[in-house]
Coordinates of C-alpha atoms and ligand atoms in Angstrom, one line a residue:
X1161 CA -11.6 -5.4 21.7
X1162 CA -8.3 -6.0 19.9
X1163 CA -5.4 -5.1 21.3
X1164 CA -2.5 -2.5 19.6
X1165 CA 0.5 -4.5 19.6
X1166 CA 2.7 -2.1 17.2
X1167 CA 2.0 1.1 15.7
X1168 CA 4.3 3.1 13.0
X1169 CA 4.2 5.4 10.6
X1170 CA 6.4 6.2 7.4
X1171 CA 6.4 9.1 5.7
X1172 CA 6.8 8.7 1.5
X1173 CA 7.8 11.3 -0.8
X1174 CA 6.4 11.8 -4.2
X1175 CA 8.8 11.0 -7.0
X1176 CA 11.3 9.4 -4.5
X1177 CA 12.4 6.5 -6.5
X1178 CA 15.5 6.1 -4.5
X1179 CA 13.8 5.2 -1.4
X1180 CA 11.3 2.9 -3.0
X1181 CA 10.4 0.0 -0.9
X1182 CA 11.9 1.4 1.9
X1183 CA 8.5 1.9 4.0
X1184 CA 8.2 -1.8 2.7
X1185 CA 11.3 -3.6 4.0
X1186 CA 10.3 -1.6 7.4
X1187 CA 7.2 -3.1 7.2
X1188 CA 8.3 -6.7 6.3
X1189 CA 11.3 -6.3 9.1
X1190 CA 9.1 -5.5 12.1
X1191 CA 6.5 -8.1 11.3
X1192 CA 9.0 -10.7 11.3
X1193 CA 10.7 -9.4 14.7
X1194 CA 7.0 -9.8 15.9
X1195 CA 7.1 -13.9 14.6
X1196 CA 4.3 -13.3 12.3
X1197 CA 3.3 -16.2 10.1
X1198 CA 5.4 -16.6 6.9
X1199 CA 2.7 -16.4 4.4
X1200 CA 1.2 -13.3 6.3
X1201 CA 4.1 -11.6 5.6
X1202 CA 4.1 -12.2 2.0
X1203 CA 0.5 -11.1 1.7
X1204 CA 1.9 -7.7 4.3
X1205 CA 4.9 -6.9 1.4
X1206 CA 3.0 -7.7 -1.6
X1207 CA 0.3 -4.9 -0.5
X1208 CA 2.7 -2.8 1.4
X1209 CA 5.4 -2.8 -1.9
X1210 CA 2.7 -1.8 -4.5
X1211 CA 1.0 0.9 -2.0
X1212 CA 4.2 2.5 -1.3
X1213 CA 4.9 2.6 -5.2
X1214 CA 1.3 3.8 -5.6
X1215 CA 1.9 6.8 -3.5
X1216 CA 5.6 7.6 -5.0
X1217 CA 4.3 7.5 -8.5
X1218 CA 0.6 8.4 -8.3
X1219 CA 0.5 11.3 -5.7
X1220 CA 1.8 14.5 -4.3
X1221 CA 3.5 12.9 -1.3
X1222 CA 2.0 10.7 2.0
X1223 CA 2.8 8.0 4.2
X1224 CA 2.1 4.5 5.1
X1225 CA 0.8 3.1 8.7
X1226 CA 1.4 -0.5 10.0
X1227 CA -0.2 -1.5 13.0
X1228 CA -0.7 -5.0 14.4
X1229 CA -3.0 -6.1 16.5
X1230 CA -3.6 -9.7 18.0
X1231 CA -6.2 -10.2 15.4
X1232 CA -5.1 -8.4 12.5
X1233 CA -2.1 -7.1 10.5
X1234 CA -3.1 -3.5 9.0
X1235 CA -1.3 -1.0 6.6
X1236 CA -2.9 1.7 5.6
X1237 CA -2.2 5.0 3.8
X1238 CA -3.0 8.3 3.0
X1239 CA -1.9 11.1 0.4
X1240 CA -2.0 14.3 -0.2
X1241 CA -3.7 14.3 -3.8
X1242 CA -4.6 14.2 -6.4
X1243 CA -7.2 11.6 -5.6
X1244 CA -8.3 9.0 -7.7
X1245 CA -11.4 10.2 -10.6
X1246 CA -13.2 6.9 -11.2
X1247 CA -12.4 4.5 -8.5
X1248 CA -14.0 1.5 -10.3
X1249 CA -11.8 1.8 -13.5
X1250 CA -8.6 2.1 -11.3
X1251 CA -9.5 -0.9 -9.7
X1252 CA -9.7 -3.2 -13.2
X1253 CA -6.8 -4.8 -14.1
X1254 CA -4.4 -3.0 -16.7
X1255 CA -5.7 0.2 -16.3
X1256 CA -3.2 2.8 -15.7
X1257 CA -2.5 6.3 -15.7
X1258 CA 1.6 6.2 -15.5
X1259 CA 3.6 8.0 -17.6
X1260 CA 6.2 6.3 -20.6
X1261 CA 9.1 7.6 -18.1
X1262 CA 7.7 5.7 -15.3
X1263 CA 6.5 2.3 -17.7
X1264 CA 10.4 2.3 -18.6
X1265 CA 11.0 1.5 -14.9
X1266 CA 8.9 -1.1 -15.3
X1267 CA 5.5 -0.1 -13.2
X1268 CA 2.2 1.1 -15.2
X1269 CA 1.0 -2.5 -15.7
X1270 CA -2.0 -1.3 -13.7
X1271 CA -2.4 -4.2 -11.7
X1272 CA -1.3 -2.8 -8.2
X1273 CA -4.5 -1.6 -7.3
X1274 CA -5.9 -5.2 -8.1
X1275 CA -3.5 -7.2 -6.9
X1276 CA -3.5 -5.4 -2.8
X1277 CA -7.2 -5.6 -2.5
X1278 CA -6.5 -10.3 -3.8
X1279 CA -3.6 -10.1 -0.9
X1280 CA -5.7 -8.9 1.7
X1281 CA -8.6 -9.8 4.0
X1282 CA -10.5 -6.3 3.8
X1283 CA -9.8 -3.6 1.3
X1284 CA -10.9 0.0 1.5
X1285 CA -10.2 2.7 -0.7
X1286 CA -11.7 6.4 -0.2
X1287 CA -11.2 9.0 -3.2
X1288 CA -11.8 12.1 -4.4
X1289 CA -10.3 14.4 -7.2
X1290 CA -8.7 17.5 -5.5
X1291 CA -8.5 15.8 -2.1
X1292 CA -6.4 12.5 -1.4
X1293 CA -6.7 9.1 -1.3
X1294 CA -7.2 6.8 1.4
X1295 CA -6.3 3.3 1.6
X1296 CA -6.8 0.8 4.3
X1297 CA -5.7 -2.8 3.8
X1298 CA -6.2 -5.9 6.6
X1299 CA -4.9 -9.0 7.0
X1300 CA -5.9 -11.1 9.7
X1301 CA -3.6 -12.9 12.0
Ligands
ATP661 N1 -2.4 7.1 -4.4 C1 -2.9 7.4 -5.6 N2 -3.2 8.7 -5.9 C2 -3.7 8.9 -7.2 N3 -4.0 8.0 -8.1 C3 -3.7 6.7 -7.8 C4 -3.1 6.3 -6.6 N4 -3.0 5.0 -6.6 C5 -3.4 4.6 -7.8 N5 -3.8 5.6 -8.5 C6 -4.4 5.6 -9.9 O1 -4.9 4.3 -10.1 C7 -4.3 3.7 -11.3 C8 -4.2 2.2 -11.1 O2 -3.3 1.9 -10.0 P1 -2.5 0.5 -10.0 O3 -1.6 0.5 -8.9 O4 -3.5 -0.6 -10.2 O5 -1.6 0.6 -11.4 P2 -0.3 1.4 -11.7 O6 0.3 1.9 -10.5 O7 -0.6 2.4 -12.8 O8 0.6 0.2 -12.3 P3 1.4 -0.9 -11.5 O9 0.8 -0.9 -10.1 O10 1.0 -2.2 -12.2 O11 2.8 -0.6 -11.6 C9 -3.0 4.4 -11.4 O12 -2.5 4.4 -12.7 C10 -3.4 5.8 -11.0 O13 -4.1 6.5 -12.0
MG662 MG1 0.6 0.7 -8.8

């Protein structure tokens, strides 16, 4: 059995570009507080940032999860909705659903998805339309 090191939880808000990456820089904070290995950490942000972005663009509202273990970094979220129609074409690269307003802010390259599940160790995504989305990423220590 693994033991819970650090457990925490940060609630994100749908459309709230102004605290955007906040959850993140949390995230990124308490891992190096805990002397985490620097190239853990850059895997941690990378998913962290785009998940966090994911939920502030793409859904209704949700929040993130970070807990450490002594085996294993995990963040994980949950949303509200919509939920994600065809899993296997959000996955592929450039695929994107974000409005023009959003693209001018520079996100809707459609490589978030994509680029969390190369940064991490194990990558599970549960979806359905109507119901929310579930995302749990691992790193191991
Ligand atoms: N939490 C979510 N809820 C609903 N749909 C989502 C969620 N996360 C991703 N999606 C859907 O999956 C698509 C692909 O996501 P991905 O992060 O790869 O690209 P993007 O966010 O559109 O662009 P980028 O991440 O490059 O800025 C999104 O355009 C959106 O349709
Ligand atoms: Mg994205």
């Amino acid at each position: 059995m693994s033991e819970l090191l650090y457990k925490e939880i940060y609630p994100v808000d749908k459309d709230d570009f102004v605290r955007a990456g906040e959850a993140s820089a949390k995230i990124k904070r308490t891992l190096k507080q805990l002397g985490v290995d620097a190239d853990k950490i850059r895997r941690t942000s990378v998913v962290s940032y785009e998940c966090e972005i994911n939920l502030i663009i793409h859904s209704l509202g949700g929040q993130m999860c970070l807990e450490v273990t002594d085996e294993e970094i995990i963040v994980s979220s949950s949303d509200k909705g919509p939920g994600i129609k065809d899993i296997s074409l959000a996955m592929k690269e450039g695929w994107s659903t974000a409005s023009d307003s959003v693209r001018e802010m520079g996100f809707g390259a459609g490589m978030g998805l994509p680029n969390m599940k190369r940064h991490c160790d194990e990558f599970i995504l549960n979806s359905a339309p109507g119901a929310g989305t579930e995302i749990v990423m691992k790193i191991k220590i």
